[in-house]
Amino acid sequence: MNAVITSTIINCNSLSPSSWISGDNWPSKLLLGEISAAFSRRRTKVSCGKSSPDDYHSTLKSLNSRGRFPRKSLGQHYMLNSDINDQLASAADVKEGDFVLEIGPGTGSLTNVLINLGATVLAIEKDPHMVDLVSERFADSDKFKVLQEDFVKFHIRSHMLSILESRRLSHPDSSLAKVVSNLPFNISTDVVKLLLPMGDIFSKVVLLLQDEAALRLVEPALRTSEYRPINILINFYSKPEYNFRVPRENFFPQPKVDAAVVTFKLKHPRDYPDVSSTKNFFSLVNSAFNGKRKMLRKSLQHISSSPEIEKALGVAGLPVTSRPEELTLDDFVKLHNVIARE
């Protein structure tokens, strides 16, 4: 694997009153006004880094202004630490003139950072109430647009191609777009699968994910149960990097697990591994892992006979007893190309 892991940790232990906001304790019985007031009373204790208008107080105030409660079904956990939004944007190297896709803008705290850096932001938000909130907040900005869509069902590729084509007409030197997002945890895997094959549209994808999931995606160990087809997909289409961990105390409501920021530097299609058919390559990978503990000469029998698979493994320089969790991306590429030639 070519993943990179850096070990910076963002911490602010006193940021959230975890004694009464924790795990699944969503605030169905607490008025957000009371919660906001509680944070205000603790203001001298929750200071963490530089002051910013988008911190715990303004986030809760925004929600309270519309009587909104975070919706568990949408995986909503709102960021309360403005410094982390700054570091998300920094990880993506957002600068003047960039076009950024944000998935799930929430109250617009990260959006505000991106716009202030000079980026144009397209936000995709499923919750109609949050769409109204950010639409109102950035009504005077010509650098912001929000669409009410379920991202995993949205045709983002065709939409982005149209946008980039229009931008190139007026800005011939415009670069590829970027993705910067504090994702709802429950759609992270789907989002990764959708975005990473778009190296002709996006240069970087910077996501805030569950910490354990981030580690599994970025640096799984061979010969372990954590090694899966998605790891092959990630390294086929990108160079992943684990940036830093974000303790759970930085969110409202507080989730059960910590989060982490991960950067996927997308490869341009011309730099993808050389396979005769991308579709057939991933079909082979998925078939191999369907029988994860089986040897490949067994799990790939629907593609070729067992003796033919053994022969292909030998030509690819792999043991005939190979199992899928023992093969790197390069190994799968070699095996696929040998089988495709026969």
mmCIF file of N, CA and C in Angstrom, residues 82-132:
data_model
loop_
_atom_site.group_PDB
_atom_site.id
_atom_site.type_symbol
_atom_site.label_atom_id
_atom_site.label_comp_id
_atom_site.label_asym_id
_atom_site.label_seq_id
_atom_site.Cartn_x
_atom_site.Cartn_y
_atom_site.Cartn_z
ATOM 1 N N SER A 82 -14.197 25.535 15.399
ATOM 2 C CA SER A 82 -13.904 26.222 14.135
ATOM 3 C C SER A 82 -12.492 25.947 13.635
ATOM 4 N N ASP A 83 -11.563 25.660 14.543
ATOM 5 C CA ASP A 83 -10.190 25.382 14.119
ATOM 6 C C ASP A 83 -10.117 24.141 13.223
ATOM 7 N N ILE A 84 -10.981 23.183 13.472
ATOM 8 C CA ILE A 84 -10.967 21.961 12.666
ATOM 9 C C ILE A 84 -11.464 22.241 11.255
ATOM 10 N N ASN A 85 -12.448 23.121 11.132
ATOM 11 C CA ASN A 85 -12.878 23.534 9.792
ATOM 12 C C ASN A 85 -11.725 24.181 9.029
ATOM 13 N N ASP A 86 -10.942 25.004 9.729
ATOM 14 C CA ASP A 86 -9.768 25.621 9.102
ATOM 15 C C ASP A 86 -8.788 24.561 8.619
ATOM 16 N N GLN A 87 -8.588 23.531 9.429
ATOM 17 C CA GLN A 87 -7.624 22.496 9.066
ATOM 18 C C GLN A 87 -8.140 21.592 7.948
ATOM 19 N N LEU A 88 -9.450 21.405 7.881
ATOM 20 C CA LEU A 88 -10.034 20.679 6.747
ATOM 21 C C LEU A 88 -9.722 21.402 5.446
ATOM 22 N N ALA A 89 -9.951 22.714 5.438
ATOM 23 C CA ALA A 89 -9.674 23.511 4.241
ATOM 24 C C ALA A 89 -8.188 23.516 3.918
ATOM 25 N N SER A 90 -7.359 23.553 4.956
ATOM 26 C CA SER A 90 -5.911 23.548 4.754
ATOM 27 C C SER A 90 -5.434 22.231 4.151
ATOM 28 N N ALA A 91 -6.035 21.121 4.593
ATOM 29 C CA ALA A 91 -5.651 19.810 4.058
ATOM 30 C C ALA A 91 -5.914 19.730 2.561
ATOM 31 N N ALA A 92 -6.948 20.441 2.105
ATOM 32 C CA ALA A 92 -7.279 20.452 0.673
ATOM 33 C C ALA A 92 -6.558 21.562 -0.076
ATOM 34 N N ASP A 93 -5.790 22.380 0.655
ATOM 35 C CA ASP A 93 -5.074 23.517 0.053
ATOM 36 C C ASP A 93 -6.040 24.402 -0.736
ATOM 37 N N VAL A 94 -7.176 24.725 -0.101
ATOM 38 C CA VAL A 94 -8.178 25.565 -0.757
ATOM 39 C C VAL A 94 -7.652 26.990 -0.879
ATOM 40 N N LYS A 95 -7.791 27.544 -2.060
ATOM 41 C CA LYS A 95 -7.287 28.896 -2.303
ATOM 42 C C LYS A 95 -8.229 29.657 -3.227
ATOM 43 N N GLU A 96 -7.924 30.919 -3.417
ATOM 44 C CA GLU A 96 -8.721 31.808 -4.262
ATOM 45 C C GLU A 96 -8.946 31.187 -5.656
ATOM 46 N N GLY A 97 -10.196 31.156 -6.092
ATOM 47 C CA GLY A 97 -10.520 30.662 -7.418
ATOM 48 C C GLY A 97 -10.856 29.190 -7.493
ATOM 49 N N ASP A 98 -10.662 28.434 -6.395
ATOM 50 C CA ASP A 98 -10.996 27.006 -6.399
ATOM 51 C C ASP A 98 -12.509 26.801 -6.457
ATOM 52 N N PHE A 99 -12.896 25.657 -7.031
ATOM 53 C CA PHE A 99 -14.298 25.234 -6.994
ATOM 54 C C PHE A 99 -14.370 24.027 -6.075
ATOM 55 N N VAL A 100 -15.206 24.121 -5.039
ATOM 56 C CA VAL A 100 -15.257 23.082 -4.009
ATOM 57 C C VAL A 100 -16.662 22.504 -3.898
ATOM 58 N N LEU A 101 -16.731 21.180 -3.872
ATOM 59 C CA LEU A 101 -17.976 20.473 -3.595
ATOM 60 C C LEU A 101 -17.996 20.135 -2.108
ATOM 61 N N GLU A 102 -19.092 20.500 -1.433
ATOM 62 C CA GLU A 102 -19.264 20.163 -0.023
ATOM 63 C C GLU A 102 -20.523 19.331 0.131
ATOM 64 N N ILE A 103 -20.411 18.198 0.807
ATOM 65 C CA ILE A 103 -21.536 17.290 1.011
ATOM 66 C C ILE A 103 -22.000 17.431 2.457
ATOM 67 N N GLY A 104 -23.254 17.824 2.643
ATOM 68 C CA GLY A 104 -23.787 18.009 3.980
ATOM 69 C C GLY A 104 -23.251 19.245 4.672
ATOM 70 N N PRO A 105 -23.575 20.453 4.207
ATOM 71 C CA PRO A 105 -23.024 21.670 4.799
ATOM 72 C C PRO A 105 -23.541 21.994 6.194
ATOM 73 N N GLY A 106 -24.660 21.391 6.594
ATOM 74 C CA GLY A 106 -25.189 21.666 7.927
ATOM 75 C C GLY A 106 -25.528 23.134 8.099
ATOM 76 N N THR A 107 -24.953 23.755 9.136
ATOM 77 C CA THR A 107 -25.231 25.165 9.408
ATOM 78 C C THR A 107 -24.333 26.099 8.613
ATOM 79 N N GLY A 108 -23.404 25.548 7.845
ATOM 80 C CA GLY A 108 -22.561 26.371 6.978
ATOM 81 C C GLY A 108 -21.253 26.821 7.596
ATOM 82 N N SER A 109 -20.825 26.196 8.686
ATOM 83 C CA SER A 109 -19.583 26.637 9.342
ATOM 84 C C SER A 109 -18.359 26.362 8.483
ATOM 85 N N LEU A 110 -18.279 25.175 7.885
ATOM 86 C CA LEU A 110 -17.172 24.865 6.974
ATOM 87 C C LEU A 110 -17.334 25.651 5.672
ATOM 88 N N THR A 111 -18.551 25.767 5.210
ATOM 89 C CA THR A 111 -18.831 26.543 3.993
ATOM 90 C C THR A 111 -18.269 27.951 4.109
ATOM 91 N N ASN A 112 -18.475 28.563 5.249
ATOM 92 C CA ASN A 112 -18.021 29.928 5.488
ATOM 93 C C ASN A 112 -16.509 30.043 5.361
ATOM 94 N N VAL A 113 -15.794 29.044 5.900
ATOM 95 C CA VAL A 113 -14.338 29.029 5.801
ATOM 96 C C VAL A 113 -13.908 28.945 4.338
ATOM 97 N N LEU A 114 -14.551 28.061 3.580
ATOM 98 C CA LEU A 114 -14.192 27.867 2.177
ATOM 99 C C LEU A 114 -14.430 29.134 1.356
ATOM 100 N N ILE A 115 -15.573 29.778 1.582
ATOM 101 C CA ILE A 115 -15.890 31.006 0.842
ATOM 102 C C ILE A 115 -14.918 32.124 1.210
ATOM 103 N N ASN A 116 -14.590 32.235 2.496
ATOM 104 C CA ASN A 116 -13.655 33.274 2.936
ATOM 105 C C ASN A 116 -12.256 33.090 2.349
ATOM 106 N N LEU A 117 -11.933 31.848 1.969
ATOM 107 C CA LEU A 117 -10.644 31.586 1.319
ATOM 108 C C LEU A 117 -10.682 31.905 -0.173
ATOM 109 N N GLY A 118 -11.851 32.271 -0.680
ATOM 110 C CA GLY A 118 -11.968 32.645 -2.083
ATOM 111 C C GLY A 118 -12.503 31.565 -2.989
ATOM 112 N N ALA A 119 -12.979 30.449 -2.406
ATOM 113 C CA ALA A 119 -13.503 29.346 -3.212
ATOM 114 C C ALA A 119 -14.972 29.567 -3.553
ATOM 115 N N THR A 120 -15.387 28.981 -4.662
ATOM 116 C CA THR A 120 -16.804 28.882 -5.002
ATOM 117 C C THR A 120 -17.288 27.520 -4.534
ATOM 118 N N VAL A 121 -18.408 27.473 -3.818
ATOM 119 C CA VAL A 121 -18.857 26.244 -3.170
ATOM 120 C C VAL A 121 -20.205 25.784 -3.720
ATOM 121 N N LEU A 122 -20.241 24.522 -4.129
ATOM 122 C CA LEU A 122 -21.502 23.848 -4.443
ATOM 123 C C LEU A 122 -21.763 22.881 -3.300
ATOM 124 N N ALA A 123 -22.870 23.086 -2.586
ATOM 125 C CA ALA A 123 -23.216 22.224 -1.455
ATOM 126 C C ALA A 123 -24.387 21.320 -1.829
ATOM 127 N N ILE A 124 -24.295 20.070 -1.392
ATOM 128 C CA ILE A 124 -25.378 19.108 -1.593
ATOM 129 C C ILE A 124 -25.904 18.743 -0.212
ATOM 130 N N GLU A 125 -27.166 19.020 0.034
ATOM 131 C CA GLU A 125 -27.757 18.799 1.356
ATOM 132 C C GLU A 125 -29.098 18.086 1.219
ATOM 133 N N LYS A 126 -29.273 17.014 1.975
ATOM 134 C CA LYS A 126 -30.503 16.225 1.910
ATOM 135 C C LYS A 126 -31.614 16.824 2.771
ATOM 136 N N ASP A 127 -31.258 17.405 3.902
ATOM 137 C CA ASP A 127 -32.227 17.932 4.866
ATOM 138 C C ASP A 127 -32.771 19.283 4.383
ATOM 139 N N PRO A 128 -34.047 19.382 4.055
ATOM 140 C CA PRO A 128 -34.595 20.642 3.524
ATOM 141 C C PRO A 128 -34.471 21.807 4.496
ATOM 142 N N HIS A 129 -34.500 21.532 5.787
ATOM 143 C CA HIS A 129 -34.374 22.599 6.776
ATOM 144 C C HIS A 129 -32.971 23.199 6.756
ATOM 145 N N MET A 130 -31.954 22.353 6.574
ATOM 146 C CA MET A 130 -30.586 22.853 6.487
ATOM 147 C C MET A 130 -30.356 23.581 5.159
ATOM 148 N N VAL A 131 -31.050 23.142 4.117
ATOM 149 C CA VAL A 131 -30.979 23.844 2.832
ATOM 150 C C VAL A 131 -31.480 25.278 3.000
ATOM 151 N N ASP A 132 -32.606 25.426 3.689
ATOM 152 C CA ASP A 132 -33.149 26.760 3.927
ATOM 153 C C ASP A 132 -32.194 27.607 4.766
#
